[in-house]
PDB file of C-alpha atoms in Angstrom:
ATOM      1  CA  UNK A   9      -6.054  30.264 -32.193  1.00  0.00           C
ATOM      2  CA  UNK A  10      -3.900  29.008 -28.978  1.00  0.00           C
ATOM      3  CA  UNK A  11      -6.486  28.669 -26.183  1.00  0.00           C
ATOM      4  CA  UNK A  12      -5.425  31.263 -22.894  1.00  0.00           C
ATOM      5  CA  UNK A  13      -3.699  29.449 -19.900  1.00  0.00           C
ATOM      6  CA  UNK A  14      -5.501  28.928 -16.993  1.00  0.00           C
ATOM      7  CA  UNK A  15      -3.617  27.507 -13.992  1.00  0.00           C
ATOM      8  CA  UNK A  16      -6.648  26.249 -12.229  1.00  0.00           C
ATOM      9  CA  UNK A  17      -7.460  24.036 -14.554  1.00  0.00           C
ATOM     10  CA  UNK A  18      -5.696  20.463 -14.465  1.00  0.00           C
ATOM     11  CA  UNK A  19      -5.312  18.609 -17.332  1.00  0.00           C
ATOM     12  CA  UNK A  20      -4.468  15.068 -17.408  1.00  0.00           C
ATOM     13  CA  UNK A  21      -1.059  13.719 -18.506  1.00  0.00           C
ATOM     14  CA  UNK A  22      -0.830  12.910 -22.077  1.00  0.00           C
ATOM     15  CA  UNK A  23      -2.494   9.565 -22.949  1.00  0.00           C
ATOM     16  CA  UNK A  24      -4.183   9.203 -19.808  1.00  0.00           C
ATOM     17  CA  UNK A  25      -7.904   9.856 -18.552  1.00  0.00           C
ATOM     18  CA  UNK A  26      -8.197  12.599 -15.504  1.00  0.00           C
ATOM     19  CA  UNK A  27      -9.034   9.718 -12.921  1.00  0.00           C
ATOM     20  CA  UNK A  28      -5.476   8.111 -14.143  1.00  0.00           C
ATOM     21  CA  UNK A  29      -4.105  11.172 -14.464  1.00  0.00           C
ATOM     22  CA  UNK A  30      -4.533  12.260 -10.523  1.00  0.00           C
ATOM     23  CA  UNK A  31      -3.504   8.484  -9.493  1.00  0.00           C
ATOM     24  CA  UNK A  32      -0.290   8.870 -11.776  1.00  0.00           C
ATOM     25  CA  UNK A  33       0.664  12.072  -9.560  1.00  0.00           C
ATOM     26  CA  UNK A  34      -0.580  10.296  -6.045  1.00  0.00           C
ATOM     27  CA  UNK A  35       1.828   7.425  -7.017  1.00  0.00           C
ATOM     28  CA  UNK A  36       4.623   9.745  -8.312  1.00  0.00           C
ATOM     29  CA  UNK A  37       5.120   7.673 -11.703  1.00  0.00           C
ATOM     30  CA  UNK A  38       4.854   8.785 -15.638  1.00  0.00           C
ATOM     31  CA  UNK A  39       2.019   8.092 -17.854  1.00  0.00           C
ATOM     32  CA  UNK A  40       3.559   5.436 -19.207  1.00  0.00           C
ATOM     33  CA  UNK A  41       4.699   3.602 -15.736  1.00  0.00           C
ATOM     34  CA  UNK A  42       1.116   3.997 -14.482  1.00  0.00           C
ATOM     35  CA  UNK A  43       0.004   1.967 -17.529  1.00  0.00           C
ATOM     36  CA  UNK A  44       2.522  -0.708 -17.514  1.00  0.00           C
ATOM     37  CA  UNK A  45       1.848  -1.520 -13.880  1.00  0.00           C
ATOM     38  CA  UNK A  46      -2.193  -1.089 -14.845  1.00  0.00           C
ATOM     39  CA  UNK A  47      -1.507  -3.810 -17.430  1.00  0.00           C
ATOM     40  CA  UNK A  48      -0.437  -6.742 -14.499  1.00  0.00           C
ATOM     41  CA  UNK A  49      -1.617  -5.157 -11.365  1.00  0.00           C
ATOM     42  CA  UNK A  50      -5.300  -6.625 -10.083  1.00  0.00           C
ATOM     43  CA  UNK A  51      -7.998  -4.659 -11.152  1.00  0.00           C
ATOM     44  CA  UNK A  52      -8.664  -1.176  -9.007  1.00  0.00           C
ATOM     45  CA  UNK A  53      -5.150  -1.496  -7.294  1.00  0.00           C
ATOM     46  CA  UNK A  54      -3.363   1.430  -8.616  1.00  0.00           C
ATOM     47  CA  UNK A  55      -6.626   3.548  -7.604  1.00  0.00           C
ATOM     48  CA  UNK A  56      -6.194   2.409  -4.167  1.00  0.00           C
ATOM     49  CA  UNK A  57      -3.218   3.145  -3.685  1.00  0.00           C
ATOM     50  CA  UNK A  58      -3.139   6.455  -4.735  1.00  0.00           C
ATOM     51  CA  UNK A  59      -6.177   6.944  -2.368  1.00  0.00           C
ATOM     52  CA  UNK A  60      -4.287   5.128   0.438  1.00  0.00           C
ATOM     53  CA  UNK A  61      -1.289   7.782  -0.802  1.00  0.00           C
ATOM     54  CA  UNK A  62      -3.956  10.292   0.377  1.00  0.00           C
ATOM     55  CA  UNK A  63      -5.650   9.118   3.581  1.00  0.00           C
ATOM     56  CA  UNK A  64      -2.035   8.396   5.041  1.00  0.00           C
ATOM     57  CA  UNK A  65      -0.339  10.936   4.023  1.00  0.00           C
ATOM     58  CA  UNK A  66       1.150  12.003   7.525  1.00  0.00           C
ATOM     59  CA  UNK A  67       2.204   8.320   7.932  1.00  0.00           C
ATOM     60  CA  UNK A  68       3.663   7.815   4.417  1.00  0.00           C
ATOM     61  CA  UNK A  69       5.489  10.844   5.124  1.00  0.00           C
ATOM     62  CA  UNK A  70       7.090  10.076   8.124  1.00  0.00           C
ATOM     63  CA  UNK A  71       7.938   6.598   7.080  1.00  0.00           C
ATOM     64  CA  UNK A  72       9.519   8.178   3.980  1.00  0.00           C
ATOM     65  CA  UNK A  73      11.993  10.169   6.320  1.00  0.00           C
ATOM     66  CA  UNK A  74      12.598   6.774   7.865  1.00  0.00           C
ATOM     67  CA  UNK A  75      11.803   4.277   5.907  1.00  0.00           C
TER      68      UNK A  75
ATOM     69  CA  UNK B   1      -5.926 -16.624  -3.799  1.00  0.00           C
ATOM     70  CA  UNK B   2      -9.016 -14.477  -1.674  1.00  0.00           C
ATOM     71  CA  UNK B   3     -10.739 -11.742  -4.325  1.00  0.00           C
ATOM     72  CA  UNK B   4      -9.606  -9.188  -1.319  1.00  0.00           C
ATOM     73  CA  UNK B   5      -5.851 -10.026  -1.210  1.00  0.00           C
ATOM     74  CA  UNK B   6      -2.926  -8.459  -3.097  1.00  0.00           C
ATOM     75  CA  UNK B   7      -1.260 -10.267  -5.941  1.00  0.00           C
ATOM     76  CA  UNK B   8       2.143 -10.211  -6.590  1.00  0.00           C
ATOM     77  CA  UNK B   9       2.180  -7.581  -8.845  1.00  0.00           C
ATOM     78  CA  UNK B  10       0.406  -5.734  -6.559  1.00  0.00           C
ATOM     79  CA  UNK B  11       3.209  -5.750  -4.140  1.00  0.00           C
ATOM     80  CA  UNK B  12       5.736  -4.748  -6.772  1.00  0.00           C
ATOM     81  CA  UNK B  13       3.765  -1.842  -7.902  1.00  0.00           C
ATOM     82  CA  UNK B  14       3.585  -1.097  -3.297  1.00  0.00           C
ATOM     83  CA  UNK B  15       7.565  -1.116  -3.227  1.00  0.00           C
ATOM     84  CA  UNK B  16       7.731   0.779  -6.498  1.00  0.00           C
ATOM     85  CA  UNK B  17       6.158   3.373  -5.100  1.00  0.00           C
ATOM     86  CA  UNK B  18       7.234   3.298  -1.626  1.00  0.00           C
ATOM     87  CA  UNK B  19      10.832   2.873  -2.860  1.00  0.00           C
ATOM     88  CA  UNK B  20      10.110   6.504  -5.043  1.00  0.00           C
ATOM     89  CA  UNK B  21       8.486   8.185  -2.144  1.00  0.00           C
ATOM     90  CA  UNK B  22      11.209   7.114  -0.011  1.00  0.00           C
ATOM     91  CA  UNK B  23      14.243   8.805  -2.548  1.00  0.00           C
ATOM     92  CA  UNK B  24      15.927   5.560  -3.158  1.00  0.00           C
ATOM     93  CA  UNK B  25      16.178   2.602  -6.042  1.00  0.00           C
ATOM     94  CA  UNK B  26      13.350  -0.004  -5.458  1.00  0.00           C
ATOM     95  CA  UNK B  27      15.247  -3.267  -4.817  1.00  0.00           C
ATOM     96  CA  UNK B  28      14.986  -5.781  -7.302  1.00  0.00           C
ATOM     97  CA  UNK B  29      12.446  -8.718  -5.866  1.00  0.00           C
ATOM     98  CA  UNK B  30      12.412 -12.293  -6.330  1.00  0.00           C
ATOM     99  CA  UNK B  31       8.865 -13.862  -8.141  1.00  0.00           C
ATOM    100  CA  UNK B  32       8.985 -16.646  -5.467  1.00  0.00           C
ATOM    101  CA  UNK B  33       9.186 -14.494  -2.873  1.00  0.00           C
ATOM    102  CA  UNK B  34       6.713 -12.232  -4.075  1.00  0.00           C
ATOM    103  CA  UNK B  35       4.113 -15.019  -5.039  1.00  0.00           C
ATOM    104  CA  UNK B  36       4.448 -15.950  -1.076  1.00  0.00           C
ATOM    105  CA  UNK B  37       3.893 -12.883   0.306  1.00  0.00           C
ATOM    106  CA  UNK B  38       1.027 -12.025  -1.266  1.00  0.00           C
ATOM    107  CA  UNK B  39       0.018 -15.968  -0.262  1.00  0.00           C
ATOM    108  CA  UNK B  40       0.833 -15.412   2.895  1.00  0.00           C
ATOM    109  CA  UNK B  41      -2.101 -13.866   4.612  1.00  0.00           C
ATOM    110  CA  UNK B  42      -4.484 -16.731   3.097  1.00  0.00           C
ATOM    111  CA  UNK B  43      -2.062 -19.520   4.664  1.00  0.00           C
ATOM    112  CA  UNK B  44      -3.649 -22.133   6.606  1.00  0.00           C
ATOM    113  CA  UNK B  45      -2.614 -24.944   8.831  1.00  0.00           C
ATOM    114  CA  UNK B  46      -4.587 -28.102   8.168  1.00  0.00           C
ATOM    115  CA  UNK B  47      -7.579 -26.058   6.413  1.00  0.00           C
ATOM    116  CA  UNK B  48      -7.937 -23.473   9.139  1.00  0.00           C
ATOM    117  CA  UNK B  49      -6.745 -19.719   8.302  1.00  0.00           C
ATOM    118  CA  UNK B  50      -3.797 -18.538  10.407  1.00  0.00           C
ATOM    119  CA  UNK B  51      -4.821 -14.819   9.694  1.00  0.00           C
ATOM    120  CA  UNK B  52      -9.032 -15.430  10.279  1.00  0.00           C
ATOM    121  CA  UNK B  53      -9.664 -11.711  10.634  1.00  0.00           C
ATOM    122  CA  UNK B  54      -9.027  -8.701   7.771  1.00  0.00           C
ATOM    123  CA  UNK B  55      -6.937  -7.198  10.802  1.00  0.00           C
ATOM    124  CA  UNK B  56      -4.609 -10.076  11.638  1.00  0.00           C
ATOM    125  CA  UNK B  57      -4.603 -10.092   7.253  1.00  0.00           C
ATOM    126  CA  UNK B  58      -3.869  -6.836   7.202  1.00  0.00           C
ATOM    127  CA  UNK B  59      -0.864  -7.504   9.618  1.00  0.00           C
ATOM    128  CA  UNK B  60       0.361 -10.622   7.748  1.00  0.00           C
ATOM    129  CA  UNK B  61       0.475  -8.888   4.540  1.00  0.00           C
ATOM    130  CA  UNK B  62       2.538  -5.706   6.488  1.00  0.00           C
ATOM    131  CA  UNK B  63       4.967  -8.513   7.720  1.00  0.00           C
ATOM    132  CA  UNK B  64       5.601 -10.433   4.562  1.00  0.00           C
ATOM    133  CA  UNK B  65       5.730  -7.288   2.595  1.00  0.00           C
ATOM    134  CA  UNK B  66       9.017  -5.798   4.635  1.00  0.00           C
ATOM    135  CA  UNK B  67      10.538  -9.365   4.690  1.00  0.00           C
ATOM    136  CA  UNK B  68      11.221  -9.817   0.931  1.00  0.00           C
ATOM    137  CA  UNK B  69      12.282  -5.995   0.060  1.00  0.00           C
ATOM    138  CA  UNK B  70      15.770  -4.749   0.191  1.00  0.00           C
ATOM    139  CA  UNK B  71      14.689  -1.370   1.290  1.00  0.00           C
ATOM    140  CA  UNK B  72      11.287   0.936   2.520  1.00  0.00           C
ATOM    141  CA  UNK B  73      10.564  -1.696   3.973  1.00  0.00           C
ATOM    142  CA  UNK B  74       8.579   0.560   6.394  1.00  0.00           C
ATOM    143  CA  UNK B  75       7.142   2.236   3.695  1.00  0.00           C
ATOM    144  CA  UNK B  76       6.528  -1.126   1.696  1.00  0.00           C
ATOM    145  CA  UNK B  77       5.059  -2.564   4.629  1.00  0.00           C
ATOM    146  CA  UNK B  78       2.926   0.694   5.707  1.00  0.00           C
ATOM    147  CA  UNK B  79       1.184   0.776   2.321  1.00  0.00           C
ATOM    148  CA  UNK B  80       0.715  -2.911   1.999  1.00  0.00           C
ATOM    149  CA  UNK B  81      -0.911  -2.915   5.372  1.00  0.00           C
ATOM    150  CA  UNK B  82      -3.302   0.078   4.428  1.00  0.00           C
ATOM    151  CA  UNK B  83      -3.753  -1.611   0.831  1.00  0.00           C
ATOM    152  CA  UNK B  84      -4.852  -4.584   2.381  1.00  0.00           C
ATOM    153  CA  UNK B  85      -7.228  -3.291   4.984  1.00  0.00           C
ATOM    154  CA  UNK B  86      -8.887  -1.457   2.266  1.00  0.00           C
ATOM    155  CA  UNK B  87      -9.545  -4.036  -0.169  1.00  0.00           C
ATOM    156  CA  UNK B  88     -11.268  -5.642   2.778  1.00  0.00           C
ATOM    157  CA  UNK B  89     -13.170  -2.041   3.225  1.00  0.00           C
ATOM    158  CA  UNK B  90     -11.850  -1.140   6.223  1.00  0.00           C
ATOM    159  CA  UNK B  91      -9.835   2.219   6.865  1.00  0.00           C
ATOM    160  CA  UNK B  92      -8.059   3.085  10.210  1.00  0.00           C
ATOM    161  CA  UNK B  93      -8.913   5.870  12.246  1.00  0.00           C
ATOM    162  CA  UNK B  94      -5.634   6.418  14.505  1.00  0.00           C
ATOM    163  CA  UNK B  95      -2.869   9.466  14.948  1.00  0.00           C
ATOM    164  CA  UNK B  96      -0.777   8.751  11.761  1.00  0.00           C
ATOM    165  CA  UNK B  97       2.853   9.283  13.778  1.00  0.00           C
ATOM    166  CA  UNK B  98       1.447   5.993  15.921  1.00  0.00           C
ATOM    167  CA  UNK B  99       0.494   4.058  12.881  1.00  0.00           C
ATOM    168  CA  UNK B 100       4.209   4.785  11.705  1.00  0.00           C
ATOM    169  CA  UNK B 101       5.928   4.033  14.565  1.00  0.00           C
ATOM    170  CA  UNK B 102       3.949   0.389  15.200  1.00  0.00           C
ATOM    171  CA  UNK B 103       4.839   0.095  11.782  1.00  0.00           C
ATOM    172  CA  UNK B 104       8.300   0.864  11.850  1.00  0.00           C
ATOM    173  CA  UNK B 105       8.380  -1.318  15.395  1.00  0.00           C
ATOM    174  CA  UNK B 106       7.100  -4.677  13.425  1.00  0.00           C
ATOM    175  CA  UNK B 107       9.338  -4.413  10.996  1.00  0.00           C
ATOM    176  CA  UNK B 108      12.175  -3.665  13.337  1.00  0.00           C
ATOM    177  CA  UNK B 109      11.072  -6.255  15.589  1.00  0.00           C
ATOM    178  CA  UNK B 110       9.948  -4.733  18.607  1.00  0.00           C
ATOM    179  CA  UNK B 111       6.229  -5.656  17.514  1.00  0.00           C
ATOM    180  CA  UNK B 112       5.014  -8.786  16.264  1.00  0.00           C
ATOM    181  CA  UNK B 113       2.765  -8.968  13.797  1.00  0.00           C
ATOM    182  CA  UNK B 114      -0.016 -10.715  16.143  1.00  0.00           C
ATOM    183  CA  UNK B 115       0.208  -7.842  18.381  1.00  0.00           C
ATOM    184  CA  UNK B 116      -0.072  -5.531  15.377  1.00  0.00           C
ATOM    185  CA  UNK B 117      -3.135  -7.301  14.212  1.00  0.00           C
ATOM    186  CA  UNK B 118      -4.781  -6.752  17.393  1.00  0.00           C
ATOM    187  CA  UNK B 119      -3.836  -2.875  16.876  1.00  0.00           C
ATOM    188  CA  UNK B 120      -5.590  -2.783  13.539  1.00  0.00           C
ATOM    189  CA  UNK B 121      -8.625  -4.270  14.733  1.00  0.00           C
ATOM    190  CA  UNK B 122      -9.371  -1.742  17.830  1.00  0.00           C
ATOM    191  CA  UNK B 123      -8.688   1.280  15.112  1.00  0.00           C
ATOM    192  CA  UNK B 124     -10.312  -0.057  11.744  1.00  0.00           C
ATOM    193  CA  UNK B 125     -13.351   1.058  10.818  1.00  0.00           C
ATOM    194  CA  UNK B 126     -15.725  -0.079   7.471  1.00  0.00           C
ATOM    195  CA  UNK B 127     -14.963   2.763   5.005  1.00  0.00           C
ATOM    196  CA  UNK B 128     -17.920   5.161   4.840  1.00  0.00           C
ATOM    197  CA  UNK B 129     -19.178   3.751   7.975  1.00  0.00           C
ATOM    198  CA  UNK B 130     -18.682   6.232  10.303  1.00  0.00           C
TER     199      UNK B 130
END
């Protein structure tokens, strides 16, 4: 039996936990370019920069209009 | 290299994304270049730090960041900045259309980065510390 849609609920990109999931999206990159940075980046980075991505996001988007 | 600075890769991953938020190809980036800007906010000059607080780090890391991309290099050196600050637990609490624009002035020149560094410290905060 196919399970009903439910737009509210947010399911993480195939082959990816939820946490890497939302940090994928912040960063605008696949699955699969999330992990291959994961795999040399230091540990934590990609995380913080999706929550920098956040907390700036009036900066980031000016400076992507000019950047 | 400090525990709290970026590594090389980290900087790639900055101008990866900076370069997608931005709508244009990331520019391709040299490994030597790369390895010394992440270096470059730990330099020293006969054992003593040039960059001695996060803030003037923070700054360094902005600078050498827009130096060795092709393009973003606001962008690049916007998120390295905030990056940088953070791993060093500090966020800034400051009207985001000024941190742009002292950004965008460093890297166009009209700010150094010393005078940038200064900027970062009267607006940083420790994260979760009010």
């Amino acid at each position: 039996m196919t399970p009903e849609y439910d737009p509210t609920v947010i399911r993480p990109l195939a082959g990816l936990s939820a946490s890497q999931s939302g940090t994928a999206e912040r960063l605008g990159l696949t699955a699969d370019e999330l992990k291959e940075h994961e795999g040399v980046t230091s540990e934590g980075f990609a995380q913080l920069l999706g929550a920098a991505m956040v907390r700036y996001d009036e900066a980031v988007g000016e400076l992507s209009l000019y950047p | 290299m400090s525990g709290l600075g970026l590594s090389a890769a980290d900087l790639t991953l900055v101008h990866t994304v900076a370069a997608r938020r931005a709508g244009v190809l990331p520019g391709q980036l040299d490994p030597g270049q790369l390895g010394e800007a992440a270096a470059w906010p730990q330099a020293e000059t006969d054992g003593v730090a040039r960059f001695p607080s996060p803030f003037t780090r923070a700054a360094a890391q902005a600078e050498a960041a827009a130096r060795i991309v092709p393009r973003a290099a606001s962008l690049t050196a916007l998120l390295a900045l905030v990056t940088r600050l953070g791993r060093e637990g500090y966020v800034l609490v400051a009207p985001q259309g000024v941190l742009a624009g002292m950004v965008a002035g460093m890297v166009a020149g009209r700010i150094d980065a010393a005078g940038l560094g200064r900027w970062i410290e009267d607006r940083a905060v420790l994260e979760g510390g009010g």
